[in-house]
Short mmCIF file of N, CA and C in Angstrom, two decimals:
data_model
loop_
_atom_site.label_atom_id
_atom_site.label_comp_id
_atom_site.label_asym_id
_atom_site.label_seq_id
_atom_site.Cartn_x
_atom_site.Cartn_y
_atom_site.Cartn_z
N MET H 257 0.92 -1.11 -0.01
CA MET H 257 0.28 0.04 0.20
C MET H 257 0.84 1.14 -0.03
N ALA H 258 0.33 2.21 -0.90
CA ALA H 258 1.24 3.37 -0.93
C ALA H 258 0.33 4.76 -0.40
N GLN H 259 0.96 5.82 -0.01
CA GLN H 259 0.49 6.74 0.16
C GLN H 259 1.22 8.07 -0.24
N ILE H 260 0.12 8.81 -0.77
CA ILE H 260 0.60 10.47 -1.57
C ILE H 260 0.41 11.42 -0.53
N CYS H 261 1.90 12.01 0.08
CA CYS H 261 1.67 13.33 0.90
C CYS H 261 2.18 14.61 0.03
N HIS H 262 1.53 15.33 0.16
CA HIS H 262 1.67 16.84 -0.32
C HIS H 262 2.16 17.85 0.79
N GLU H 263 3.37 18.63 0.54
CA GLU H 263 3.52 19.75 1.35
C GLU H 263 3.74 20.85 0.63
N ARG H 264 3.00 22.01 1.22
CA ARG H 264 3.21 22.98 0.47
C ARG H 264 4.11 23.89 1.05
N HIS H 265 5.09 24.68 0.29
CA HIS H 265 6.23 25.45 0.71
C HIS H 265 5.96 26.84 0.35
N LEU H 266 5.79 27.78 1.12
CA LEU H 266 5.86 29.20 0.98
C LEU H 266 7.08 29.93 1.15
N PHE H 267 7.25 30.63 0.07
CA PHE H 267 8.64 31.62 0.38
C PHE H 267 8.21 33.10 -0.06
N ARG H 268 8.72 33.92 0.81
CA ARG H 268 8.63 35.42 0.87
C ARG H 268 9.80 35.91 0.75
N PHE H 269 9.94 37.04 -0.16
CA PHE H 269 11.25 37.48 -0.65
C PHE H 269 10.98 38.96 -0.55
N HIS H 270 11.97 39.78 0.26
CA HIS H 270 11.79 41.11 0.37
C HIS H 270 11.95 42.06 -0.75
N ASP H 271 12.64 41.59 -1.84
CA ASP H 271 12.82 42.26 -2.91
C ASP H 271 13.34 41.64 -4.04
N ARG H 272 13.59 42.06 -5.11
CA ARG H 272 13.75 40.91 -6.15
C ARG H 272 15.62 40.47 -6.12
N ARG H 273 16.29 41.43 -5.50
CA ARG H 273 17.75 41.27 -5.29
C ARG H 273 17.48 39.87 -4.27
N HIS H 274 16.63 39.69 -3.28
CA HIS H 274 16.67 38.91 -2.35
C HIS H 274 15.86 37.51 -2.98
N LEU H 275 14.99 37.65 -3.61
CA LEU H 275 14.64 36.36 -4.90
C LEU H 275 15.66 35.95 -5.57
N ALA H 276 16.72 36.87 -6.32
CA ALA H 276 17.74 36.73 -7.08
C ALA H 276 18.75 35.79 -6.39
N VAL H 277 18.82 35.81 -5.20
CA VAL H 277 20.02 35.60 -4.29
C VAL H 277 19.22 33.93 -3.90
N TYR H 278 18.09 33.51 -4.09
CA TYR H 278 17.31 32.62 -3.65
C TYR H 278 17.73 31.41 -5.14
N LEU H 279 17.36 32.06 -6.35
CA LEU H 279 17.11 31.61 -7.65
C LEU H 279 18.44 31.15 -7.86
N ALA H 280 19.46 32.18 -7.72
CA ALA H 280 20.88 31.65 -7.90
C ALA H 280 21.58 30.60 -7.30
N THR H 281 21.18 30.00 -6.07
CA THR H 281 21.30 29.20 -5.39
C THR H 281 20.51 27.91 -5.16
N THR H 282 19.86 27.89 -6.07
CA THR H 282 18.58 26.71 -6.15
C THR H 282 19.05 25.76 -7.72
N PRO H 283 19.55 24.65 -7.26
CA PRO H 283 19.72 24.05 -8.62
C PRO H 283 18.91 23.84 -9.72
N ARG H 284 17.60 23.64 -9.45
CA ARG H 284 16.76 23.50 -10.57
C ARG H 284 16.55 24.59 -11.29
N HIS H 285 16.89 25.90 -11.08
CA HIS H 285 16.89 27.22 -11.80
C HIS H 285 18.12 27.58 -12.38
N GLN H 286 18.56 27.50 -13.77
CA GLN H 286 19.44 27.72 -14.31
C GLN H 286 19.58 28.95 -15.06
N PHE H 287 20.68 29.95 -14.81
CA PHE H 287 20.24 31.42 -15.54
C PHE H 287 21.76 31.30 -16.31
N GLY H 288 22.51 30.29 -16.83
CA GLY H 288 23.86 30.42 -17.65
C GLY H 288 24.81 31.18 -17.19
N GLY H 289 25.14 31.04 -15.85
CA GLY H 289 26.22 31.76 -15.04
C GLY H 289 25.83 33.17 -14.69
N ALA H 290 25.08 33.69 -14.70
CA ALA H 290 24.67 35.22 -14.43
C ALA H 290 24.68 35.23 -13.05
N SER H 291 25.33 36.38 -12.66
CA SER H 291 25.44 36.84 -11.01
C SER H 291 23.98 37.16 -10.47
N VAL H 292 23.94 37.11 -9.41
CA VAL H 292 23.04 37.48 -8.38
C VAL H 292 22.67 39.20 -8.93
N ASP H 293 23.65 39.72 -9.20
CA ASP H 293 23.01 41.29 -9.52
C ASP H 293 22.50 41.13 -11.13
N GLN H 294 22.78 40.17 -11.81
CA GLN H 294 22.56 40.10 -13.16
C GLN H 294 21.08 39.54 -13.20
N ILE H 295 20.78 38.87 -12.21
CA ILE H 295 19.46 38.20 -12.22
C ILE H 295 18.58 39.17 -11.66
N ALA H 296 19.01 39.73 -10.40
CA ALA H 296 17.87 40.68 -9.99
C ALA H 296 17.57 42.14 -10.82
N ARG H 297 18.51 42.27 -11.75
CA ARG H 297 18.37 43.33 -12.72
C ARG H 297 17.50 42.77 -13.83
N ARG H 298 17.41 41.57 -14.25
CA ARG H 298 16.59 40.73 -15.22
C ARG H 298 14.98 40.81 -14.53
N LEU H 299 14.78 40.57 -13.05
CA LEU H 299 13.88 40.57 -12.63
C LEU H 299 13.00 42.13 -12.69
N ARG H 300 13.97 42.84 -11.90
CA ARG H 300 13.37 44.55 -12.06
C ARG H 300 12.73 44.80 -13.18
N ARG H 301 13.21 44.34 -14.33
CA ARG H 301 12.94 44.80 -15.62
C ARG H 301 11.60 44.25 -16.04
N ARG H 302 11.03 43.20 -15.67
CA ARG H 302 9.70 42.65 -15.74
C ARG H 302 8.57 43.19 -14.77
N GLN H 303 9.17 43.35 -13.53
CA GLN H 303 8.24 43.87 -12.33
C GLN H 303 8.93 44.80 -11.44
N SER H 304 8.22 45.63 -10.77
CA SER H 304 9.01 46.66 -9.76
C SER H 304 9.43 45.80 -8.69
N ASP H 305 10.01 46.59 -7.95
CA ASP H 305 11.02 45.84 -6.96
C ASP H 305 10.24 45.68 -5.49
N GLN H 306 9.31 45.11 -5.36
CA GLN H 306 8.74 44.90 -4.31
C GLN H 306 8.66 43.52 -3.54
N SER H 307 7.97 43.03 -2.56
CA SER H 307 8.31 41.51 -2.01
C SER H 307 7.21 40.95 -2.87
N VAL H 308 7.75 39.79 -2.83
CA VAL H 308 7.11 38.73 -3.79
C VAL H 308 6.99 37.39 -2.75
N THR H 309 5.81 36.70 -2.87
CA THR H 309 5.44 35.59 -2.38
C THR H 309 5.48 34.58 -3.56
N MET H 310 5.97 33.16 -3.14
CA MET H 310 5.66 32.17 -3.90
C MET H 310 5.48 30.96 -3.38
N ASN H 311 4.64 29.89 -4.10
CA ASN H 311 4.73 28.79 -3.27
C ASN H 311 4.77 27.58 -4.08
N SER H 312 5.05 26.69 -3.80
CA SER H 312 5.37 25.06 -4.46
C SER H 312 4.90 24.03 -3.65
N THR H 313 4.26 22.92 -4.40
CA THR H 313 3.82 21.78 -3.57
C THR H 313 4.96 20.46 -3.91
N VAL H 314 5.50 20.37 -2.86
CA VAL H 314 6.07 18.93 -3.00
C VAL H 314 5.41 17.77 -2.66
N SER H 315 5.64 16.79 -3.41
CA SER H 315 4.72 15.29 -3.20
C SER H 315 5.65 14.32 -3.10
N TYR H 316 5.23 13.37 -2.13
CA TYR H 316 6.11 12.30 -1.74
C TYR H 316 4.94 10.89 -2.01
N LEU H 317 5.60 10.20 -2.58
CA LEU H 317 5.11 8.71 -2.59
C LEU H 317 5.75 8.08 -1.55
N ILE H 318 5.10 7.66 -0.21
CA ILE H 318 5.48 6.70 0.46
C ILE H 318 4.78 5.12 0.49
N GLY H 319 5.58 4.43 0.15
CA GLY H 319 5.31 3.06 0.13
C GLY H 319 5.64 2.13 1.66
N VAL H 320 4.94 1.07 1.62
CA VAL H 320 5.02 0.24 2.86
C VAL H 320 5.42 -1.00 2.14
N ARG H 321 6.63 -1.57 2.74
CA ARG H 321 7.09 -2.90 2.45
C ARG H 321 6.34 -3.78 3.18
N ARG H 322 5.96 -5.10 2.48
CA ARG H 322 5.01 -6.15 3.22
C ARG H 322 5.76 -7.18 3.44
#
């Protein structure tokens, strides 16, 4: 028998630079070797430099061995 568990992760960032630090240090996000400042500038071009809240759901499949 298996069970699926879902965990909601909530992330709050003060500004685009704070978000850029997170993105630059998370392996799933790749920016072609861009620095934190370069990433922050790219983000600011798209939106104003305000706080950001993001969320993601991580799902786990838990199996029980019999």
